Short mmCIF file of C-alpha atoms and ligand atoms in Angstrom, two decimals:
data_model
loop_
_atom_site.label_atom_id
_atom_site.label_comp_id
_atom_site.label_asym_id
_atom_site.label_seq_id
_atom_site.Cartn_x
_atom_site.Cartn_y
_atom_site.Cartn_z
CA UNK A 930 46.95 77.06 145.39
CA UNK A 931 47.37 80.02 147.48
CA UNK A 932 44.37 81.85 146.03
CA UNK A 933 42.06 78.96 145.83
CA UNK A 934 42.40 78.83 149.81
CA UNK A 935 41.59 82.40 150.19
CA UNK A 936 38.88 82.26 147.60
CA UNK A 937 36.98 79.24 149.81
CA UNK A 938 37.41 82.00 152.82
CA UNK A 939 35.81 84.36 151.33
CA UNK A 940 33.11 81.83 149.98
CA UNK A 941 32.41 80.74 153.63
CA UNK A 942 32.20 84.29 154.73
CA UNK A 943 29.36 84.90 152.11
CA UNK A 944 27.97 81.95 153.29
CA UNK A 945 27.64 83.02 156.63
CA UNK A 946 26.09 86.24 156.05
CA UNK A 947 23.60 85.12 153.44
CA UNK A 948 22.36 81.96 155.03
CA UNK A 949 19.22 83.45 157.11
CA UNK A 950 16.59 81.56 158.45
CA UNK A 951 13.83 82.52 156.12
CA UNK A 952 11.76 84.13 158.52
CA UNK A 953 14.53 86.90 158.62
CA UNK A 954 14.70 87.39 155.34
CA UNK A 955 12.89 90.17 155.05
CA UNK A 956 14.77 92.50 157.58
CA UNK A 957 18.05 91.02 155.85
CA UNK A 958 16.34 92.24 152.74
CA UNK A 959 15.64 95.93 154.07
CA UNK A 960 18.60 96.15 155.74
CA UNK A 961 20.14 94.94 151.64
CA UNK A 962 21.62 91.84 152.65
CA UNK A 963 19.68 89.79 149.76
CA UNK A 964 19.87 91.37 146.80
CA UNK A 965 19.92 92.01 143.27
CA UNK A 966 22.77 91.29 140.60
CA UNK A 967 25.26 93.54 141.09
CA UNK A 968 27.69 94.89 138.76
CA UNK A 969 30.44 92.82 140.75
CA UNK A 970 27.95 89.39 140.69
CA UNK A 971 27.85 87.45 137.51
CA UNK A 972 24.51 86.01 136.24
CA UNK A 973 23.87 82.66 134.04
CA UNK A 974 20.43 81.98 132.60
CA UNK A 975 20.35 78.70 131.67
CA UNK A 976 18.33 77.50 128.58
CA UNK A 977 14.65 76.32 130.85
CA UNK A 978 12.08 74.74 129.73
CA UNK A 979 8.33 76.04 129.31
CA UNK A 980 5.27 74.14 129.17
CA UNK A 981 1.24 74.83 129.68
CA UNK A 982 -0.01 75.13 133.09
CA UNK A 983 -1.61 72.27 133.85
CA UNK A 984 -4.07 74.14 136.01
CA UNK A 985 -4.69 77.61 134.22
CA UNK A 986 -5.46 76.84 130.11
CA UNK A 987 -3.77 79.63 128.57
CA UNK A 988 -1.07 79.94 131.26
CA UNK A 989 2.66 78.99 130.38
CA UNK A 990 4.78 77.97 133.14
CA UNK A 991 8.72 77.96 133.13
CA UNK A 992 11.16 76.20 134.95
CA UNK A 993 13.42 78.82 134.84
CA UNK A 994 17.24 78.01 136.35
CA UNK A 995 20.00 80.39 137.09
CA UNK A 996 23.31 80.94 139.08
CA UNK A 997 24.42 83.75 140.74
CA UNK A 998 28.57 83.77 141.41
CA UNK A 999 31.24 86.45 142.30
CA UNK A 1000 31.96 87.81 139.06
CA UNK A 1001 35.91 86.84 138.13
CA UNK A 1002 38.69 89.21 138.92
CA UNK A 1003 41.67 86.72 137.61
CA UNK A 1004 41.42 84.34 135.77
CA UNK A 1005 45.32 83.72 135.24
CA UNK A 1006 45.54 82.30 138.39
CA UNK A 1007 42.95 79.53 138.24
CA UNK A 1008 44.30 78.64 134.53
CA UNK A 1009 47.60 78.53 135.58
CA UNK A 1010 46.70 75.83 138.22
CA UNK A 1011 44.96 74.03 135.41
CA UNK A 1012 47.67 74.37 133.53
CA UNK A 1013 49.47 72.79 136.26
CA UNK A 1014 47.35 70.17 137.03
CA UNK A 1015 47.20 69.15 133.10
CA UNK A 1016 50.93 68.67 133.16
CA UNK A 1017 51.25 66.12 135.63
CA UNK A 1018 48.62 64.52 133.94
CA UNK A 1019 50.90 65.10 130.56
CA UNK A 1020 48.37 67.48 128.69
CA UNK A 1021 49.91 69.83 127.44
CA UNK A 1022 48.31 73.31 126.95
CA UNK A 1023 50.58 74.64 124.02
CA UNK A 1024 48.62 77.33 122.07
CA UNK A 1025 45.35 76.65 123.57
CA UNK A 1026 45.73 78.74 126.70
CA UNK A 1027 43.15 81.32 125.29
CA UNK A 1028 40.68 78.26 125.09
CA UNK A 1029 41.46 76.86 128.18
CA UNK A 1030 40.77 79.61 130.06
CA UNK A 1031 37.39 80.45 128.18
CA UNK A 1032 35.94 76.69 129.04
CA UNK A 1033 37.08 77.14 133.02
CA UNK A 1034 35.66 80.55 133.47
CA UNK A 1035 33.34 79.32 135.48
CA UNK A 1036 35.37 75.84 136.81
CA UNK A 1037 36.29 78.55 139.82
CA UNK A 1038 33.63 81.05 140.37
CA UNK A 1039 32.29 81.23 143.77
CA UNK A 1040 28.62 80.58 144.15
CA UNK A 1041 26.51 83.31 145.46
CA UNK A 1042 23.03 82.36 147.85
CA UNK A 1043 20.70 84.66 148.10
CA UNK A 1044 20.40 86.29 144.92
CA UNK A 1045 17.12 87.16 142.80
CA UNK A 1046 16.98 88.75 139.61
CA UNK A 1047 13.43 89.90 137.79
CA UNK A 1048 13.25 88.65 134.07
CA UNK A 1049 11.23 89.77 131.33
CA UNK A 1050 10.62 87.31 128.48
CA UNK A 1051 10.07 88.46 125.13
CA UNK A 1052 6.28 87.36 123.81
CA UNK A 1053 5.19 86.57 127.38
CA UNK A 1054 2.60 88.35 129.76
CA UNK A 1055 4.51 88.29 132.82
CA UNK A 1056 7.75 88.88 134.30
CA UNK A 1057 8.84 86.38 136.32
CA UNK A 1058 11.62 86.33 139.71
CA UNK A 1059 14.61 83.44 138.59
CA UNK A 1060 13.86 82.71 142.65
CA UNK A 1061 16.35 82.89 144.99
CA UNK A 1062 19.95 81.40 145.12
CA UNK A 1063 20.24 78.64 147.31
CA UNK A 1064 23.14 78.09 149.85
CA UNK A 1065 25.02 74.89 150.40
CA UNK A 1066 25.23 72.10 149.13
CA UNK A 1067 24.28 74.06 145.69
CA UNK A 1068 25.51 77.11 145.98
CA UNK A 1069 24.51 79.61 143.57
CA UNK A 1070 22.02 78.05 141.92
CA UNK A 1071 18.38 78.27 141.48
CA UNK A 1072 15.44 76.01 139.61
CA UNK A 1073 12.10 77.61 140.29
CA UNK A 1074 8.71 77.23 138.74
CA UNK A 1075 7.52 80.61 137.93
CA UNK A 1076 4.34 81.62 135.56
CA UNK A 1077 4.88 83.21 132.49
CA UNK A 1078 1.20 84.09 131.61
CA UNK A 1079 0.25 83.67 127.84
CA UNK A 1080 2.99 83.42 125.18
CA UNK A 1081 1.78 82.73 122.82
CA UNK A 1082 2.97 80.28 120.11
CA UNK A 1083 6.13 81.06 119.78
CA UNK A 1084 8.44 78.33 120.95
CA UNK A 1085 12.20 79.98 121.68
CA UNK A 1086 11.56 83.03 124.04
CA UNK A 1087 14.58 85.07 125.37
CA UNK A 1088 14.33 85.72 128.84
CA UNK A 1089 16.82 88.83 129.46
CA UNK A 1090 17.48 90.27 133.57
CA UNK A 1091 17.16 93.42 134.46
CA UNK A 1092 19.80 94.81 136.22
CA UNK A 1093 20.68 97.75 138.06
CA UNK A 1094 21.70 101.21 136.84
CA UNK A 1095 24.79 101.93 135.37
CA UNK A 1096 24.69 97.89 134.80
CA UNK A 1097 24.62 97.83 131.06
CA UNK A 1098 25.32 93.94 130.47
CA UNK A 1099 22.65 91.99 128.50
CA UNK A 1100 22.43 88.73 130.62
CA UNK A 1101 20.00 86.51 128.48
CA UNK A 1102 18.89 82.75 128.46
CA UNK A 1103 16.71 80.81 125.73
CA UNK A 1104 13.36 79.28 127.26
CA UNK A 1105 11.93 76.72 125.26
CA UNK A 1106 8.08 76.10 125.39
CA UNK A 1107 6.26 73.51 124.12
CA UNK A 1108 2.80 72.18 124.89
CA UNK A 1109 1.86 68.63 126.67
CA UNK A 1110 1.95 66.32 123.22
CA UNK A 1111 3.79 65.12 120.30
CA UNK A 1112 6.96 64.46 120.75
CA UNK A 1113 10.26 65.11 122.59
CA UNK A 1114 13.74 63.97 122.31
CA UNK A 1115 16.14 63.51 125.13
CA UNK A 1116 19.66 63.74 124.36
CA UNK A 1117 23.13 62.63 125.93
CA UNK A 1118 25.84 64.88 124.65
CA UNK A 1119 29.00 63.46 125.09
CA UNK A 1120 30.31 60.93 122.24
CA UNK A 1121 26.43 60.87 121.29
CA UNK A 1122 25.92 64.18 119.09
CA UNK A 1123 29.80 65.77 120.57
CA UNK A 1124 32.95 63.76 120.15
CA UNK A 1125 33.73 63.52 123.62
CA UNK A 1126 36.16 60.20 123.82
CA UNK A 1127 34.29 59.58 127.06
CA UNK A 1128 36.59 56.24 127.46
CA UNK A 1129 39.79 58.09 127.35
CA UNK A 1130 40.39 60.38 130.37
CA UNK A 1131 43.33 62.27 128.47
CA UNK A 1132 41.22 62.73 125.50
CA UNK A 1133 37.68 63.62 127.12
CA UNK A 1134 40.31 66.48 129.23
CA UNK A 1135 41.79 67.34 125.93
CA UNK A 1136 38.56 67.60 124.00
CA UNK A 1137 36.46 69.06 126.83
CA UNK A 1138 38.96 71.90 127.96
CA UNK A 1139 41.00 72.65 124.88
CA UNK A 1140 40.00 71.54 121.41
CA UNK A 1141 37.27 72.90 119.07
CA UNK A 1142 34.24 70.58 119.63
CA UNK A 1143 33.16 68.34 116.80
CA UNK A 1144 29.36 66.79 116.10
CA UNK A 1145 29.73 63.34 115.47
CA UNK A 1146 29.68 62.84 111.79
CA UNK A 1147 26.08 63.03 110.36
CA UNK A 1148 24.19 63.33 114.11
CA UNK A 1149 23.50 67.54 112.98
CA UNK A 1150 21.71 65.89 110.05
CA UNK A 1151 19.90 63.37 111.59
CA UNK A 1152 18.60 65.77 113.98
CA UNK A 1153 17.57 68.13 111.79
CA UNK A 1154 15.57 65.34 109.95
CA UNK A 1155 14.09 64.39 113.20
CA UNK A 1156 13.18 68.03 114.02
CA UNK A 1157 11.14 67.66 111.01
CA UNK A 1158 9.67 64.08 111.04
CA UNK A 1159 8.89 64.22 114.68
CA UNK A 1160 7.15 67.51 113.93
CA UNK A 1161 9.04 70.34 115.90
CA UNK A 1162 10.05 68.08 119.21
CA UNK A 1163 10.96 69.68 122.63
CA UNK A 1164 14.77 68.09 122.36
CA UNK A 1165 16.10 67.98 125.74
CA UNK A 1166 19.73 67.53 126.45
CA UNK A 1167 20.73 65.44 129.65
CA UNK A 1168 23.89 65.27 129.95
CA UNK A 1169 26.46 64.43 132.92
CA UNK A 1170 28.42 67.30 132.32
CA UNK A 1171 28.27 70.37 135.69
CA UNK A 1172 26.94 73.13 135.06
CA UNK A 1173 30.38 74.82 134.64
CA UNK A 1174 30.49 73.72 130.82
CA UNK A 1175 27.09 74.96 130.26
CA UNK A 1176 28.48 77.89 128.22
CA UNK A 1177 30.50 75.73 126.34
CA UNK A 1178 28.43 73.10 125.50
CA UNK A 1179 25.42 75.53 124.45
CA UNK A 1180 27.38 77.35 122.33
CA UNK A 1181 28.61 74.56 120.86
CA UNK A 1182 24.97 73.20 120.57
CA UNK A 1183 23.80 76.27 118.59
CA UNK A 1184 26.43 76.42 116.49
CA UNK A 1185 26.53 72.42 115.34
CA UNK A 1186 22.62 71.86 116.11
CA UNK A 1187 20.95 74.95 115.12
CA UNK A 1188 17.85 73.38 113.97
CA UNK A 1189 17.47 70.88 116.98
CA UNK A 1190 18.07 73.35 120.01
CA UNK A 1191 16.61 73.18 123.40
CA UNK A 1192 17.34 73.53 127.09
CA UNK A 1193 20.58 71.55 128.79
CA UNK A 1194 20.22 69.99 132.03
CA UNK A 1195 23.58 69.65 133.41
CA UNK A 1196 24.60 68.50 136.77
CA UNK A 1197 25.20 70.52 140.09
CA UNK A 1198 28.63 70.70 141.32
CA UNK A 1199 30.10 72.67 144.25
CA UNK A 1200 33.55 73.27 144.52
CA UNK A 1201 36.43 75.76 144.59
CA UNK A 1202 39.02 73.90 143.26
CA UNK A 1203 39.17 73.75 139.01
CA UNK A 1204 40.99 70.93 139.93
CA UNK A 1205 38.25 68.73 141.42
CA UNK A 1206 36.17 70.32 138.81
CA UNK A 1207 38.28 68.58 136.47
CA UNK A 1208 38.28 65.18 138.47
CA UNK A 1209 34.09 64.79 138.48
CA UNK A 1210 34.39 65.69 134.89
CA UNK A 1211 36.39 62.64 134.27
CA UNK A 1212 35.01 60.25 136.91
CA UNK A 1213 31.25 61.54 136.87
CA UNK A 1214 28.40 58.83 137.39
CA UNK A 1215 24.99 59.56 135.88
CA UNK A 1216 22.66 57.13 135.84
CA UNK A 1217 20.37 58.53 139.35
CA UNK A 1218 21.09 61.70 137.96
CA UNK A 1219 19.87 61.32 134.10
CA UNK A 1220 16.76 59.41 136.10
CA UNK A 1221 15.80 62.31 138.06
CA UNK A 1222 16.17 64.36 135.21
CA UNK A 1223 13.89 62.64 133.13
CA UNK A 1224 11.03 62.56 136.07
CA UNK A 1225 11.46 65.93 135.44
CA UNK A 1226 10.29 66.52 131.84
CA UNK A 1227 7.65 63.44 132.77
CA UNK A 1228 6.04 65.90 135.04
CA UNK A 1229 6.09 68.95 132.87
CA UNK A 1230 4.95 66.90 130.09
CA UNK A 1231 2.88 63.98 131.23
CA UNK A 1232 1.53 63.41 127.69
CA UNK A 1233 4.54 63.77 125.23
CA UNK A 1234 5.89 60.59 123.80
CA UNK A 1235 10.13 60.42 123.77
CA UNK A 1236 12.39 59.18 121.28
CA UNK A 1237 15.94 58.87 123.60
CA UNK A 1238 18.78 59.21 121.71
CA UNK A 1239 22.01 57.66 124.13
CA UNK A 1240 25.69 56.00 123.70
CA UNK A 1241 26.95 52.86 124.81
CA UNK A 1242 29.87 54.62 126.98
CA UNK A 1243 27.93 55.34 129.80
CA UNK A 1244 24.97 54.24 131.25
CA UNK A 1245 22.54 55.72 129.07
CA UNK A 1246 20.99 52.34 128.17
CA UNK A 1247 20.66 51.33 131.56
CA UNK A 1248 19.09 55.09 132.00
CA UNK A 1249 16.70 54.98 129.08
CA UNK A 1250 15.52 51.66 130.41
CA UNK A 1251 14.94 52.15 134.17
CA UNK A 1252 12.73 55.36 132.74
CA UNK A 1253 10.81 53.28 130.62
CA UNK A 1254 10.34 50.40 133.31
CA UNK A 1255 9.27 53.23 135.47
CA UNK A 1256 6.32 53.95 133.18
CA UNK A 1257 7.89 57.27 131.09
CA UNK A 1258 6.06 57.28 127.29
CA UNK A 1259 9.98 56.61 125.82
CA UNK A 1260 8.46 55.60 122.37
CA UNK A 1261 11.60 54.40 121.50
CA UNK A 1262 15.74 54.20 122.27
CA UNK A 1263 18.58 54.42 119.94
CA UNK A 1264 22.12 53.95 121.48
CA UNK A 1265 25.27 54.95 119.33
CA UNK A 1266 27.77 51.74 119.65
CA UNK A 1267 31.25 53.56 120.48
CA UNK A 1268 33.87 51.80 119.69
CA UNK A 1269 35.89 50.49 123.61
CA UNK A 1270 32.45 50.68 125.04
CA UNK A 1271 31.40 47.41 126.14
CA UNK A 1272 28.51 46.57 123.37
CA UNK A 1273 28.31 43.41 124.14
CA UNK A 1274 24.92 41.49 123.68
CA UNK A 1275 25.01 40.47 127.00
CA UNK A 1276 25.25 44.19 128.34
CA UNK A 1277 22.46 45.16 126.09
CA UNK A 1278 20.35 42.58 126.93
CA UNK A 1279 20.48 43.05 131.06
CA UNK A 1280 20.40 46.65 130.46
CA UNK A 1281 17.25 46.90 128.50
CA UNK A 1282 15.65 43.99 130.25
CA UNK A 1283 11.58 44.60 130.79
CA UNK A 1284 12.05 46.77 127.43
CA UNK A 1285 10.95 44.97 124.28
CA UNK A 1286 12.83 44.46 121.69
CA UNK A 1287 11.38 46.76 119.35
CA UNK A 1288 11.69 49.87 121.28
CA UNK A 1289 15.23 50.24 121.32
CA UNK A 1290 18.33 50.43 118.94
CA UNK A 1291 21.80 49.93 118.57
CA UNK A 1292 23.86 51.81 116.21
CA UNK A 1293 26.66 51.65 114.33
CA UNK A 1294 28.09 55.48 112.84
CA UNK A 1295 27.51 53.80 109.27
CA UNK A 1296 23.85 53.64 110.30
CA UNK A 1297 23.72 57.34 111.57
CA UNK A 1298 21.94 58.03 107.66
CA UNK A 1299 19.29 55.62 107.82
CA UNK A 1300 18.38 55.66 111.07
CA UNK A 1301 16.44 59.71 109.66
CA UNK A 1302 14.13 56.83 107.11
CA UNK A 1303 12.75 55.55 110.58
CA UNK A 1304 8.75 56.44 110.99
CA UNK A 1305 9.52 57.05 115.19
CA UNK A 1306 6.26 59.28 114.65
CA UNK A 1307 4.14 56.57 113.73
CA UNK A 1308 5.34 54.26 116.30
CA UNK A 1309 8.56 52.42 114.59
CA UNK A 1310 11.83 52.68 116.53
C1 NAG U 1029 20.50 71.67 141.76
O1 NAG U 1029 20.35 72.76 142.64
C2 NAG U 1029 19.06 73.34 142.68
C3 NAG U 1029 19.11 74.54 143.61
O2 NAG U 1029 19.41 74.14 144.92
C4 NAG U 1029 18.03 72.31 143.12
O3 NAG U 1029 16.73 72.87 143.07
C5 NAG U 1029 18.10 71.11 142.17
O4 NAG U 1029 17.23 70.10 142.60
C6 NAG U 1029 19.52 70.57 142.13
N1 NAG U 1029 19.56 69.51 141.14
C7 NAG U 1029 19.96 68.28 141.41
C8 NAG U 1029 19.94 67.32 140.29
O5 NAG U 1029 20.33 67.95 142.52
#
């Protein structure tokens, strides 16, 4: 653990030189204190979300997030204290190492405040700033509002950073626009459209850090159906997971769910330690969080109607239902029954109480096929 101290060291020393009052931030800025990606930072865009400017007709407005880190000098030494940690725990690595260390890239980079990069976006007017990289407690990352001018129809843009000279990496992110009606679906990931094995800490470690990821049988085709009956939907994917498995996750989205893609909100987490990382993978609770996240979309899109799309592992029904109690258009829930979930009546029932009846679902995986002969656009559920 040697290098994880000395990496939090370093982390607090960044801190401390980047964490200006914002009236100085200008002089810091002159004297190139805040600054650009440099060919030593790394930059994620994350797949954001676009909608019309309530205010300006014509206007599209993103919600454009990002994190800034140190980029990663060696990686063998935060696998091999995964590695470590997994065998106490009895996982072992075996031929997966190359895997392993793809998925924690990021489990150890170091946050970076401070950091601003200017992004053009293919189709779009504007330019827009990804807004500065905050400092504690989320280090690294930034969610700003910034206005993209007119895009025109198109609904996947690529927003791509410029970066310095000599800086030849192409650091790109989808944005996903889509205008104030029709419909949206929000989406859990984990044992909902990814075999996960949410219940089973050795299995969600084993499936999350070093198998391939597999849909769960016949979701991909469902939600291509629904991309079709519900008439090109923004889907949304909430999902518990940190931000760290972003890459991971999105990949595996737009290789299993090509025709149903959209932007990921994933949760903040600041640590050093893979280790931890690992823990609030395995331990992480959601509900407040999925909540927030869906006051979210409710204010970029006060008029869309939502089909929610959830499994019984979690709290997703208890999520889907405090949104709707709380007034969000959710047209209608469908919850994938996992088998060692509790599913039973009585959990349903308390979960979705104030909900009626016929706006929610629970499914079996033999009812995946049917559940695409469902009119959700005309109001069944
Ligand atoms: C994650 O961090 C960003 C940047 O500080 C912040 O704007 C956002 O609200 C945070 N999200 C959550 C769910 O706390």
């Amino acid at each position: 653990m040697q290098l994880l101290k000395s990496s939090a060291i370093l982390a607090l020393a960044i801190l401390s030189a980047n964490a200006l009052p914002a009236a100085d931030r200008a002089a810091a800025e002159q004297r190139g204190l805040l600054d650009d990606i440099q060919i030593t930072d790394d930059l994620i865009i994350f797949d954001s979300p676009a909608f019309p400017d309530p205010n300006n007709p014509g206007n599209t407005l993103v919600q454009l997030q990002s994190f800034a880190s140190l980029r990663q000098i060696d990686l063998g030494v935060v696998s091999s204290a995964v590695s470590a940690f997994l065998g106490t725990l009895g996982v072992d690595v075996g031929d997966s190492l190359n895997t392993l260390q793809e998925r924690i890239r990021l489990l150890g980079a170091i946050g970076l405040p401070g950091k601003s990069a200017t992004i053009s976006v293919s189709g779009c007017v504007n330019e827009v700033e990804t807004g500065e990289t905050s400092g504690l407690p989320n280090l690294g990352m930034s969610i700003a509002t910034a206005s993209l001018g007119d895009c025109g129809s198109a609904t996947e843009l690529t927003g791509t950073a410029s970066l310095t000279f000599l800086d030849n990496r192409k650091i790109s992110g989808s944005i996903f626009a889509s205008p104030d009606s029709g419909f949206g679906v929000i989406s859990d990931i984990d044992d909902t459209v990814k075999i996960s094995n949410v219940l089973d800490t050795l299995e969600l470690i084993k499936s999350t850090l070093l198998d391939e990821p597999k849909a769960v049988p016949g979701m991909p085709e469902l939600y291509t159906s629904l991309a079709a009956s519900l008439n090109k939907p923004q889907f949304v994917y909430i999902t518990g997971s940190p931000f760290q498995l972003f890459p991971f996750l999105n990949d595996f989205l737009d290789s299993a769910y090509s025709t149903a893609k959209g932007p990921i909100f994933t949760q903040n987490l600041t640590v050093i330690d893979p280790v931890q990382a690992i823990q609030f993978i395995t331990n992480s609770n959601t509900q407040a969080y999925k909540v927030s996240q869906i006051d979210r979309l409710q204010a970029m899109y006060p008029n869309k109607k939502w089909l929610a799309i959830g499994d019984s592992t979690q709290k997703d029904p208890e999520v889907y239902a405090e949104a709707f109690n709380k007034g969000v258009a959710i047209s209608c829930a469908w919850i994938r029954q996992v088998e060692g979930a509790d599913n039973s009546a009585e959990r349903f029932a308390t979960a979705f109480a104030g909900v009626p009846p016929d706006k929610f679902r629970v499914f079996t995986d033999a009812e995946i096929p049917a559940l695409a002969n469902i009119e959700v656009a005309g109001g069944e559920c």
